Amino acid sequence: MSKATLSFASQRWLWKQCSSQSTTESSILDEVNLPEDDNYKTGWTKAAHFPSEIHVELLNSKAIPDPYVGFNEHKVQWIGEVEWLYKCHFPFDTTLNHGHALLQFEGLDTICDVYLNGEKILATNNMFRTYDHAFSLTGGESLLKADNTLLLHFKSAKRLAKAEEEKYGKVRAGSTNLGDPSRVYVRKAQYDWRWDWGPELMTCGPYRPITLTTYDVLIKDVHARAFADIQPDGSFAASLKVNVTLSGTSAPSNHVLVVSLSNQGQDLVSHRILPEKMSLGKSSGDEVIYEDAVSFNDLEGLGVQLWWPVGYGDQPTYTVSVALLTQSDVEIDLKTKRVGFRTVQLIQEAITEPDQYGTGTSFLFEINGVRMFMGGSNWIPADNFLTTISDERYRAWLTLLRDGNQNMVRLWGGGIYEPDIFYDICDELGILVWQDFQFACGVYPAHDEFVASVKQEAEDNVKRLRHHPSIACFCGNNEDYQQVLQWGGIGGLPARLIYEHVLPDVVSRLTDPPIPYHRGSPYGGKDWDTSDPTVGDVHQWNVWGGKELPYQEYDKLGGRFVSEFGIPSMPSMSTIDYFMDGSDKSQYYAQSQLMAQHTKAGSFERRFAIVMNENFKLTSDFETHAFNTQLMQSEAVSYAYRVWRREWRGKGKEYTAGVLVWQMNDCWPVLRPKAVFYTIARQLAPITVGIFRTVLKNRDNDRPRQFYEFGAIQSTHASLDIWATNGTLQTRAAKLELKFFDLHSSDWSHSETREVSLLPNQTTELTTLLCPGPGREGVTEGDPLFVSSATVVASARLLDVETGIVLARYSDWPEPYRFLEAPDAGLKVTLEEGDEARLTVTVERPAKCVFFSVGDSGAEPKWSDNALDVVPGDTQVVVVKGLNGRQVKVAYFGQENAQNVKL
């Protein structure tokens, strides 16, 4: 008989707050019979959604204000202190002649007692695990009746964490901005306790699906193992092996397995496993495991193609179907997996030719035999309320990442293991996934009960994710090793047992072909020195935090793989207006109470003051300041990508093999890209051009090398290093065009060109020259204008030698920007209306960070490019989707308050 599955998403759920006197099991069960009531404290309220989270239900009932707005976060803290109940009445067909039932909970957040018809069947304490409760439907009275009640009792994770801390001791868990350190004792998303970018919202509820399946026999698991054997000439052989696990009591010889591989609904190959072969499985309890139930070889001859990361090829995926049939071909069960054929290796080999840091080892990803520079982002959960993240929101975020030329996303260890749809989309878009296990910035325990729960958590998620071609790496933790060295006063790291034994064992045992495992991020160096730039990966926080160095020093602060770095900025004025929610205009300044509420980083006022004062003119105009923080972030982060990617210098000299910015997305409900998104995209384009300006000075100094100085230290002239990166796998001929413009006067410009050849998959150094500048009569030494290059913008373009198409462009402006008087750019914009509108942009004088917006609260248009640096004679075109006739606004350096574009 075929299995039968009931999805609890289709059932009627109710919720309420536990009564204060409900401290015993009997008193909890007594609440089941309370009536429905508009008052969630005295009766049951109908759930608006399922899966469900309690904050979302309270919001829907208008019982609490929006925690993302104003100071409302602090008005809802009581929710995490109390206990909550969910219940569901559901029917069961008692005439079904099945022998087994499986009640499966894919995600319970977090401390939950589960009752079925008044009997406690589960006690959960790990948000990241899938909990199964199996029971027999034969041989006695069953728990399942014709009418049933499922009751979920969610206890306070916050209170349990403090109780565990009292039991095991208080530990260090990051700075005071990373939530209460007791969080390490509870397997719950760590950012719920607060982080230095997000609010404290202690959620609870059945946040992922619940199902009831009855069966005699079913397919418990399918392990589809897609292999690619890459040859030196680029050819490959593709094969597939499939392990199948059956669960139940029916004799295997009564059944048939049909395993097939298909592409877009068309079978490429299929194999039928007959009853006599079914007896070859290994038995374990009521499970039978068929290892290598089928092996399909030479699949390349059937048209199977390799799966590639975005930018290197297509992303074909194939469906593996396993059908369990009766001998008369009646389907009992069916499971499918989508797989891709690719290889992935994390290459850590000796570097013999030193860079500025020394030799050490590489840290690079090789896919299908091709070494690739990883440019991407870190990812945090896209909302504090996980049930509100629709498939469409995931697709919007990840498509944005892909369209920004990013090929890797790192899922940070203080969030969650994302739902299947996240990884499905990454497979589709060609985005590689670095998956942290869920540990972040803490001295985690390693007592037996905790380790056992973590092991099961890891097995659940590795099994769930291992078939995805996008999975490039599993990583043990985020910054747990680093904190020991960074903060001191930590005697040991008990969870090394987990990171160095439990997790690598799970990954190696359950993945085939193997998926790389990295102990922690960052990790490397002698005695796991996490700051060693020659080994492993590094997190570079000595600009925004730590030593608070100028961002112009990023080129000296790299490493073999920079898996975290970044600088924040203020959001757009539309976003600020949203979370200000009509507050008094007196709050519209950078250091106001409401801005502090929405800027969680420690000492953010002082950090912003340092970097903004070093680089920009002080201003009391709020919109100008907000724009300048975005310009600062854009300049700093894109500079880091530019100079670190420069260190991808060819095989054996992959000195920096990846850069992942903190962070791509946000848990605050916004999707409005800042200027930095577009400048990163340009730095990660297949072909780029870069300029590094070194300003020569009259004496030794500790000032940024790019800064012109006119005080105790005097600048004399500047040199320019110019290079290109070619991320393609072919040599590319190009024409380098250099143009120079004076910000002080439109009377002078200079240009020169040369033919260049860009080596494949690496950087090519193109030229070094003195920065030219205008001669100025009557200007003597000591006058800032005497240093003629101090007002010169240097612009570089790479052009296709045959078509003249622009392959890459970059403009280098003199720094610091606080010394500059931006000229009237003479900006002209023409608009061609349509579903995809086209903005054509020209200038008469150089313009920096020309940023287009619509300035309203509606859906953000999709701009093909933005935050443009534009120079005379270099027309740029921006394609816009979703403009829908709205007024376009523009702001840029020197005109920071957005104005309507005059078309």
mmCIF file of C-alpha atoms in Angstrom, residues 61 66 70 125 145 219 287 294 329 516 528 583 601 620 697 705 733 774 780 817 896:
data_model
loop_
_atom_site.group_PDB
_atom_site.id
_atom_site.type_symbol
_atom_site.label_atom_id
_atom_site.label_comp_id
_atom_site.label_asym_id
_atom_site.label_seq_id
_atom_site.Cartn_x
_atom_site.Cartn_y
_atom_site.Cartn_z
ATOM 1 C CA SER A 61 -3.078 40.206 15.936
ATOM 2 C CA ASP A 66 6.582 46.430 14.688
ATOM 3 C CA GLY A 70 11.494 53.161 16.231
ATOM 4 C CA ASN A 125 16.246 21.518 22.507
ATOM 5 C CA LYS A 145 -7.214 8.178 16.975
ATOM 6 C CA ILE A 219 12.117 5.442 1.112
ATOM 7 C CA GLU A 287 15.861 -0.094 7.886
ATOM 8 C CA VAL A 294 22.694 1.607 -9.043
ATOM 9 C CA ASP A 329 4.185 -1.575 -10.493
ATOM 10 C CA PRO A 516 36.081 20.148 1.871
ATOM 11 C CA TRP A 528 46.050 28.173 14.625
ATOM 12 C CA SER A 583 9.391 60.502 14.452
ATOM 13 C CA ALA A 601 27.968 48.284 16.397
ATOM 14 C CA SER A 620 25.664 69.184 9.708
ATOM 15 C CA LYS A 697 56.159 63.438 0.132
ATOM 16 C CA ARG A 705 50.253 56.734 0.821
ATOM 17 C CA ALA A 733 44.098 41.655 -26.349
ATOM 18 C CA PRO A 774 48.615 71.143 -15.580
ATOM 19 C CA THR A 780 55.003 78.806 -6.129
ATOM 20 C CA TYR A 817 38.145 64.002 -0.602
ATOM 21 C CA GLU A 896 24.781 64.917 -2.059
#
